[in-house]
Short mmCIF file of C-alpha atoms in Angstrom, two decimals:
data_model
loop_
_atom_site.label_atom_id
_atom_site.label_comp_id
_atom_site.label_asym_id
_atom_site.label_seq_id
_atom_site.Cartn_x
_atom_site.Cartn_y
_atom_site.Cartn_z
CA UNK N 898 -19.44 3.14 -3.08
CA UNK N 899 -19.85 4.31 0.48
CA UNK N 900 -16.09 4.83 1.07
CA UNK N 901 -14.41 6.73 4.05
CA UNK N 902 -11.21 6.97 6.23
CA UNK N 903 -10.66 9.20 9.33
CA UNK N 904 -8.11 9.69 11.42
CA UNK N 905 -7.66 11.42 14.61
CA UNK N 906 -4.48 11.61 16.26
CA UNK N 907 -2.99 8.49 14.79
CA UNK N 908 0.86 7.43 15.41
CA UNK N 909 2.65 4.27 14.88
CA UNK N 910 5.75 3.58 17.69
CA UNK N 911 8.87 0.84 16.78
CA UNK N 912 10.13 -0.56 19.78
CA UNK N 913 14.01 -1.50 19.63
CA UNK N 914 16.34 -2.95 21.67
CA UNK N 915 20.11 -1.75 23.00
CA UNK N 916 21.73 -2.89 19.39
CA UNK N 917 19.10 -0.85 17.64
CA UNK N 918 17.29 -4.45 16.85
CA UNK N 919 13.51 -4.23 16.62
CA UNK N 920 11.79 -6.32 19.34
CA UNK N 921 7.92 -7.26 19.63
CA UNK N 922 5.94 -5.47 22.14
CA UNK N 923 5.95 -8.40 24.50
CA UNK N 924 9.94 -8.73 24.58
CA UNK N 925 9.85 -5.20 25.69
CA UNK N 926 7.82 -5.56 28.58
CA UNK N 927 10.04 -8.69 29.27
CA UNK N 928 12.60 -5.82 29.40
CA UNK N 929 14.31 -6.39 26.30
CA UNK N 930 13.53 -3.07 25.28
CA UNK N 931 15.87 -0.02 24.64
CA UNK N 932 14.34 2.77 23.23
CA UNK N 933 11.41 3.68 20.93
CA UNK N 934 10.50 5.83 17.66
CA UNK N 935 7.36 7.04 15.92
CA UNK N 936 7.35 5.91 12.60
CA UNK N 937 4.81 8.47 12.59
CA UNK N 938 2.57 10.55 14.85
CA UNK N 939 -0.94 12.80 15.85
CA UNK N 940 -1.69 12.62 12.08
CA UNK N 941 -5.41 14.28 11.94
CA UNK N 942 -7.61 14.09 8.38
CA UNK N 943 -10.15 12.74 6.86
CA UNK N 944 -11.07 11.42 3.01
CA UNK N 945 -14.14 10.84 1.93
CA UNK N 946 -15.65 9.44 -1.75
CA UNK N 947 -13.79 10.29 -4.75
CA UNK N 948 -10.93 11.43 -3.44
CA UNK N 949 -7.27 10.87 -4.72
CA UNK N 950 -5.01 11.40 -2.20
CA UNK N 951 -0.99 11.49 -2.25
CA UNK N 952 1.58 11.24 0.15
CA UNK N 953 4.43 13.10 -0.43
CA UNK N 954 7.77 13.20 1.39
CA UNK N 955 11.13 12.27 1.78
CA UNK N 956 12.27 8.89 2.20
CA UNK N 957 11.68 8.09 6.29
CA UNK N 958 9.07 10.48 6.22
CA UNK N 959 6.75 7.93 7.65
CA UNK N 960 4.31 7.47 4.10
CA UNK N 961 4.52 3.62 4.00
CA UNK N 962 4.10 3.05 7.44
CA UNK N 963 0.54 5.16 7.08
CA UNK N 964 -0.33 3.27 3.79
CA UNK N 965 0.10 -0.04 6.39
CA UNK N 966 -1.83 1.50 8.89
CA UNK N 967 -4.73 2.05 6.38
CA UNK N 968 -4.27 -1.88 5.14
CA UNK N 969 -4.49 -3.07 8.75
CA UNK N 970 -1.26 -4.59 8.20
CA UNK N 971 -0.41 -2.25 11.73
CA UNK N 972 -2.58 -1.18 14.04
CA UNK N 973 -2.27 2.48 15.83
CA UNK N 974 -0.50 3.07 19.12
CA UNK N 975 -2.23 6.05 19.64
CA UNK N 976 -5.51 7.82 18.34
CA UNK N 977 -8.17 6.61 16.41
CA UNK N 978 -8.51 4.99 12.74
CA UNK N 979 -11.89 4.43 11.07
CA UNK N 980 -11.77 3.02 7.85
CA UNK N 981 -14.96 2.04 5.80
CA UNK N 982 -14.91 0.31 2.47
CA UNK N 983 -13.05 -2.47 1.32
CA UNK N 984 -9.31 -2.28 0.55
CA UNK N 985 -6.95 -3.65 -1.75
CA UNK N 986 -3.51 -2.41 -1.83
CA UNK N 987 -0.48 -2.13 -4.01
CA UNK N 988 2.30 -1.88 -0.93
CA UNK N 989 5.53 -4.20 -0.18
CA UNK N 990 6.42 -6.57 -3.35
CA UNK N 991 7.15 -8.68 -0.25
CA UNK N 992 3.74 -8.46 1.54
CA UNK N 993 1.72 -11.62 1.81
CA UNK N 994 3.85 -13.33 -0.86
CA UNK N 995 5.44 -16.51 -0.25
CA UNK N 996 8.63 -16.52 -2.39
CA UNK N 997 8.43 -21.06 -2.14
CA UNK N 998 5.19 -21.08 -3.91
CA UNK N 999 4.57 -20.89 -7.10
CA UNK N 1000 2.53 -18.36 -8.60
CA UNK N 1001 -0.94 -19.68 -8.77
CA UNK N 1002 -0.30 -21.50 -5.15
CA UNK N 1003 0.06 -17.31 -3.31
CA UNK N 1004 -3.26 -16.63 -6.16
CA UNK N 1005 -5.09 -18.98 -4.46
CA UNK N 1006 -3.57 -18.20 -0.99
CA UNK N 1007 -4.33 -14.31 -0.99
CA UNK N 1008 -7.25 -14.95 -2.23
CA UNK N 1009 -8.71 -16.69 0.80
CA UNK N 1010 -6.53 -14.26 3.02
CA UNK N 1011 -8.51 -11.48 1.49
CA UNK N 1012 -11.72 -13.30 2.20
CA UNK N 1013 -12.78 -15.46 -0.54
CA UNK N 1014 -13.86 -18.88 0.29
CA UNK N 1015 -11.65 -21.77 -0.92
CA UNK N 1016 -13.87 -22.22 -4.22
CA UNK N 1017 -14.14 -18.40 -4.63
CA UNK N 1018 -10.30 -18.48 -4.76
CA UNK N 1019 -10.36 -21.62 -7.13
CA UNK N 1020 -12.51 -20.06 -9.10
CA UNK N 1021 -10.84 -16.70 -9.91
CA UNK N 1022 -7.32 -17.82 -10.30
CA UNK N 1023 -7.20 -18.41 -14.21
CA UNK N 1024 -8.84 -14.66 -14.02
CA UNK N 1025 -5.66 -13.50 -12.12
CA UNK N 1026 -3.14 -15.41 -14.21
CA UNK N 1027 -4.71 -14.02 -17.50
CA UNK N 1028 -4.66 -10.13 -15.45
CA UNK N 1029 -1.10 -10.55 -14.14
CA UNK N 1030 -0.13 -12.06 -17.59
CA UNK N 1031 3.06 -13.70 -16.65
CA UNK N 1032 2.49 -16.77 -18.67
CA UNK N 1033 4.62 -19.67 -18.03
CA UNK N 1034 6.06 -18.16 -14.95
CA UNK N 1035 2.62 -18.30 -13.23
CA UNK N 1036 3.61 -21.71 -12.49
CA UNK N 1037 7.27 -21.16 -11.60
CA UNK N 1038 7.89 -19.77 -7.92
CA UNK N 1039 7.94 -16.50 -7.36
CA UNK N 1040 11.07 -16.45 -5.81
CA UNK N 1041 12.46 -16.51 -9.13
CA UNK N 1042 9.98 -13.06 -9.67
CA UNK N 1043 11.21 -10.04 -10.52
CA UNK N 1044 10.44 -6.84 -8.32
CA UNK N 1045 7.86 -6.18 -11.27
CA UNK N 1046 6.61 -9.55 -11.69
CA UNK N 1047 5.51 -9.57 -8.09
CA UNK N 1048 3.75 -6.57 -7.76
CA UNK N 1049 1.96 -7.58 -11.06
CA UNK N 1050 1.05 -10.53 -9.13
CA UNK N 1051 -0.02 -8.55 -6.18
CA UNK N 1052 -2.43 -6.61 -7.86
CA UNK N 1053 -3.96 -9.28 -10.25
CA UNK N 1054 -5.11 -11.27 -6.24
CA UNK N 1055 -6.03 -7.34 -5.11
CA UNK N 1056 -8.19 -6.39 -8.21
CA UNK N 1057 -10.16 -9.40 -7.47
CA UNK N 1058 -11.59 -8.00 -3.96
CA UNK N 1059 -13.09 -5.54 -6.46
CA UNK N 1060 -11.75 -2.48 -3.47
CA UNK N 1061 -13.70 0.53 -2.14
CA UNK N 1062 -10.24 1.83 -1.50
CA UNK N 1063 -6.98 1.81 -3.39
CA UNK N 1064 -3.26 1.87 -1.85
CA UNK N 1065 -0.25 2.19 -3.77
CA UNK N 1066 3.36 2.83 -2.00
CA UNK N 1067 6.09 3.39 -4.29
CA UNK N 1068 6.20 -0.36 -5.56
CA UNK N 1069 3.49 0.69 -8.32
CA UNK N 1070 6.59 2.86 -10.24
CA UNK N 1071 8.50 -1.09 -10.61
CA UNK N 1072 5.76 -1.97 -12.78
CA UNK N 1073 6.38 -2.50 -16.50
CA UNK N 1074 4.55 0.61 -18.95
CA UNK N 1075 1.62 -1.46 -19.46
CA UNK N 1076 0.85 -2.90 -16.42
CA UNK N 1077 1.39 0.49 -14.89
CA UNK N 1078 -1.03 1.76 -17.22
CA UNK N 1079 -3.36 -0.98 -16.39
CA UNK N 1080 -3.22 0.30 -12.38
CA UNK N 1081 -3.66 3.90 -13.23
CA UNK N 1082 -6.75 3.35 -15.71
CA UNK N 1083 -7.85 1.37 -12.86
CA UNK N 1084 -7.61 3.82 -10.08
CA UNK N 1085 -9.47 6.20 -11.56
CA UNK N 1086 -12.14 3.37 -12.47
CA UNK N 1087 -12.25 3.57 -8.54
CA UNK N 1088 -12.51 7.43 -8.36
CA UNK N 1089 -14.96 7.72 -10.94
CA UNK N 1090 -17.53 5.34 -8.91
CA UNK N 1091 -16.81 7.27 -5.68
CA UNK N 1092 -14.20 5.88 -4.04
CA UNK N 1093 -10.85 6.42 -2.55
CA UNK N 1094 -7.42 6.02 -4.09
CA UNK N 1095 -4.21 7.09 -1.81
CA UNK N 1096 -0.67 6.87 -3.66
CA UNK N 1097 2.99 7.62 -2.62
CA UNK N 1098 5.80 7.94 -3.94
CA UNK N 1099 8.15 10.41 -5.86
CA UNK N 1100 6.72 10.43 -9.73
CA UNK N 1101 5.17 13.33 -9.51
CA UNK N 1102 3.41 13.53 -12.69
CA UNK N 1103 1.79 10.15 -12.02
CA UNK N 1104 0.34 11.23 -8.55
CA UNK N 1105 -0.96 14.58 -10.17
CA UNK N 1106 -2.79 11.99 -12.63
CA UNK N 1107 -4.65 10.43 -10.14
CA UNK N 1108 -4.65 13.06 -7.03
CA UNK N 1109 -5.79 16.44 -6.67
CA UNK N 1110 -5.01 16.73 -2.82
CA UNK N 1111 -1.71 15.72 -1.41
CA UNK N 1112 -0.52 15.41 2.21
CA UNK N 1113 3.01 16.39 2.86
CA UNK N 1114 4.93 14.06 5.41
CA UNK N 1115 8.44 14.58 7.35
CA UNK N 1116 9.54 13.19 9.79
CA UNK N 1117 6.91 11.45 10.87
CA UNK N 1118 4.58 14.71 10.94
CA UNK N 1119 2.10 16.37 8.75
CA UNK N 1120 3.37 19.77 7.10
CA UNK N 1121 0.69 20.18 4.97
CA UNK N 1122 -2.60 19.04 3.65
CA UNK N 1123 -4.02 21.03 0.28
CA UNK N 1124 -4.90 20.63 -3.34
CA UNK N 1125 -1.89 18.60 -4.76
CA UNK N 1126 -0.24 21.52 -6.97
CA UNK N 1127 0.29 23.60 -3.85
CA UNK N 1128 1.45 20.90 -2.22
CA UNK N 1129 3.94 19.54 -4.84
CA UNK N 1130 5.26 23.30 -5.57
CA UNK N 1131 6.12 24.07 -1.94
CA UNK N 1132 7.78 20.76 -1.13
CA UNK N 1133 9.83 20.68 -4.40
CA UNK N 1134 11.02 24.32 -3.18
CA UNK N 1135 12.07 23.00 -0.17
CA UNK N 1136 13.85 19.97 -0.86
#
């Protein structure tokens, strides 16, 4: 694996209008536009192969909003992003889902959305029902999912991109014991072949598992960037 991120100067702004409702970028030039906010901003770092990586912060502090930067589910408003390898991600239970179809219907779905043709997808769906291992409900829509049960099928459609580079926001800590077992042995599957694994959220002990350098978030800002231990130690003081 050839995997790299770096980011120089990077911020994400929300645009909102007089009732504190967000509005699109166009209604604001329209003038429907009140005010803005930085869901984060001039974040500055770089990770290269075999790195595990956490975010750690309060809630607010702006880590899912990077981890969707990193996707490409955002784009930047200011700086520069370079990512190189391929990405799957572990974010939203929402994300890319559509609750009216049924299980194997999103399989199929994000599967072409991530880039497989239309008999690629066909192809590797029984693989992701057997991974998700949902059974009957595979076939049921996932509306009726639980926060779990989504995620599980999130990750099944990711693992099949066969990623460079690993994201997992806080949804990862829904997952059942196995299953979450099943994304941690995998992660450092990734790590071990050189590539990149970023994970937020606040079980500690997990991230240590998987991370030995930690960035610590607030408010949009970065405090502090160092091996993970240091990071966790002086954070946990502070909160």
């Amino acid at each position: 694996m050839n995997a790299a991120i770096h980011a120089r100067g990077i911020g994400i702004r929300f645009l909102f209008d007089r009732d504190r409702r967000p509005v699109t970028p166009m209604r604001a030039r329209l003038g429907f536009g009140g005010g803005e906010a930085w869901g984060f901003h001039d974040l500055s770092f770089s990770i290269g192969p075999g790195e595990g990586v956490a975010l750690i912060g309060p809630s607010g502090s702006g880590k899912t909003t990077l981890l969707r930067a990193l996707a490409g589910v955002v784009s930047p408003d200011a700086g520069t992003l370079t990512v190189q390898g391929r990405i799957a991600s572990l974010l939203s239970v929402e994300a890319g889902v559509m609750a009216v179809l049924t299980g194997r219907e999103n399989a199929h779905l994000l599967g072409v959305l991530a880039g497989l043709s239309r008999a690629e997808a066909d192809a590797r769906v029984e693989d992701i029902r057997e991974r998700s291992k949902l059974g009957e409900h595979f076939e049921r829509p996932v509306l009726s999912y639980s926060q779990g049960m989504r995620a599980r099928l999130g990750f099944s459609v990711a693992e099949e991109i066969k990623p460079d580079i690993l994201l997992l926001d806080e949804v990862h800590e829904a997952l059942d014991h196995e299953f979450r077992n099943f994304v941690q042995q995998r992660a450092e599957e990734i790590l071990a072949a050189g590539g990149i694994v970023i994970a937020a959220g606040h079980d500690h002990p997990m991230l240590e598992r998987l991370c030995g350098r930690a960035l610590h978030l607030e408010r949009g800002t970065l405090r502090a960037d160092g091996p993970f231990t240091e990071i966790q130690q002086a954070y946990l003081a502070q909160v």
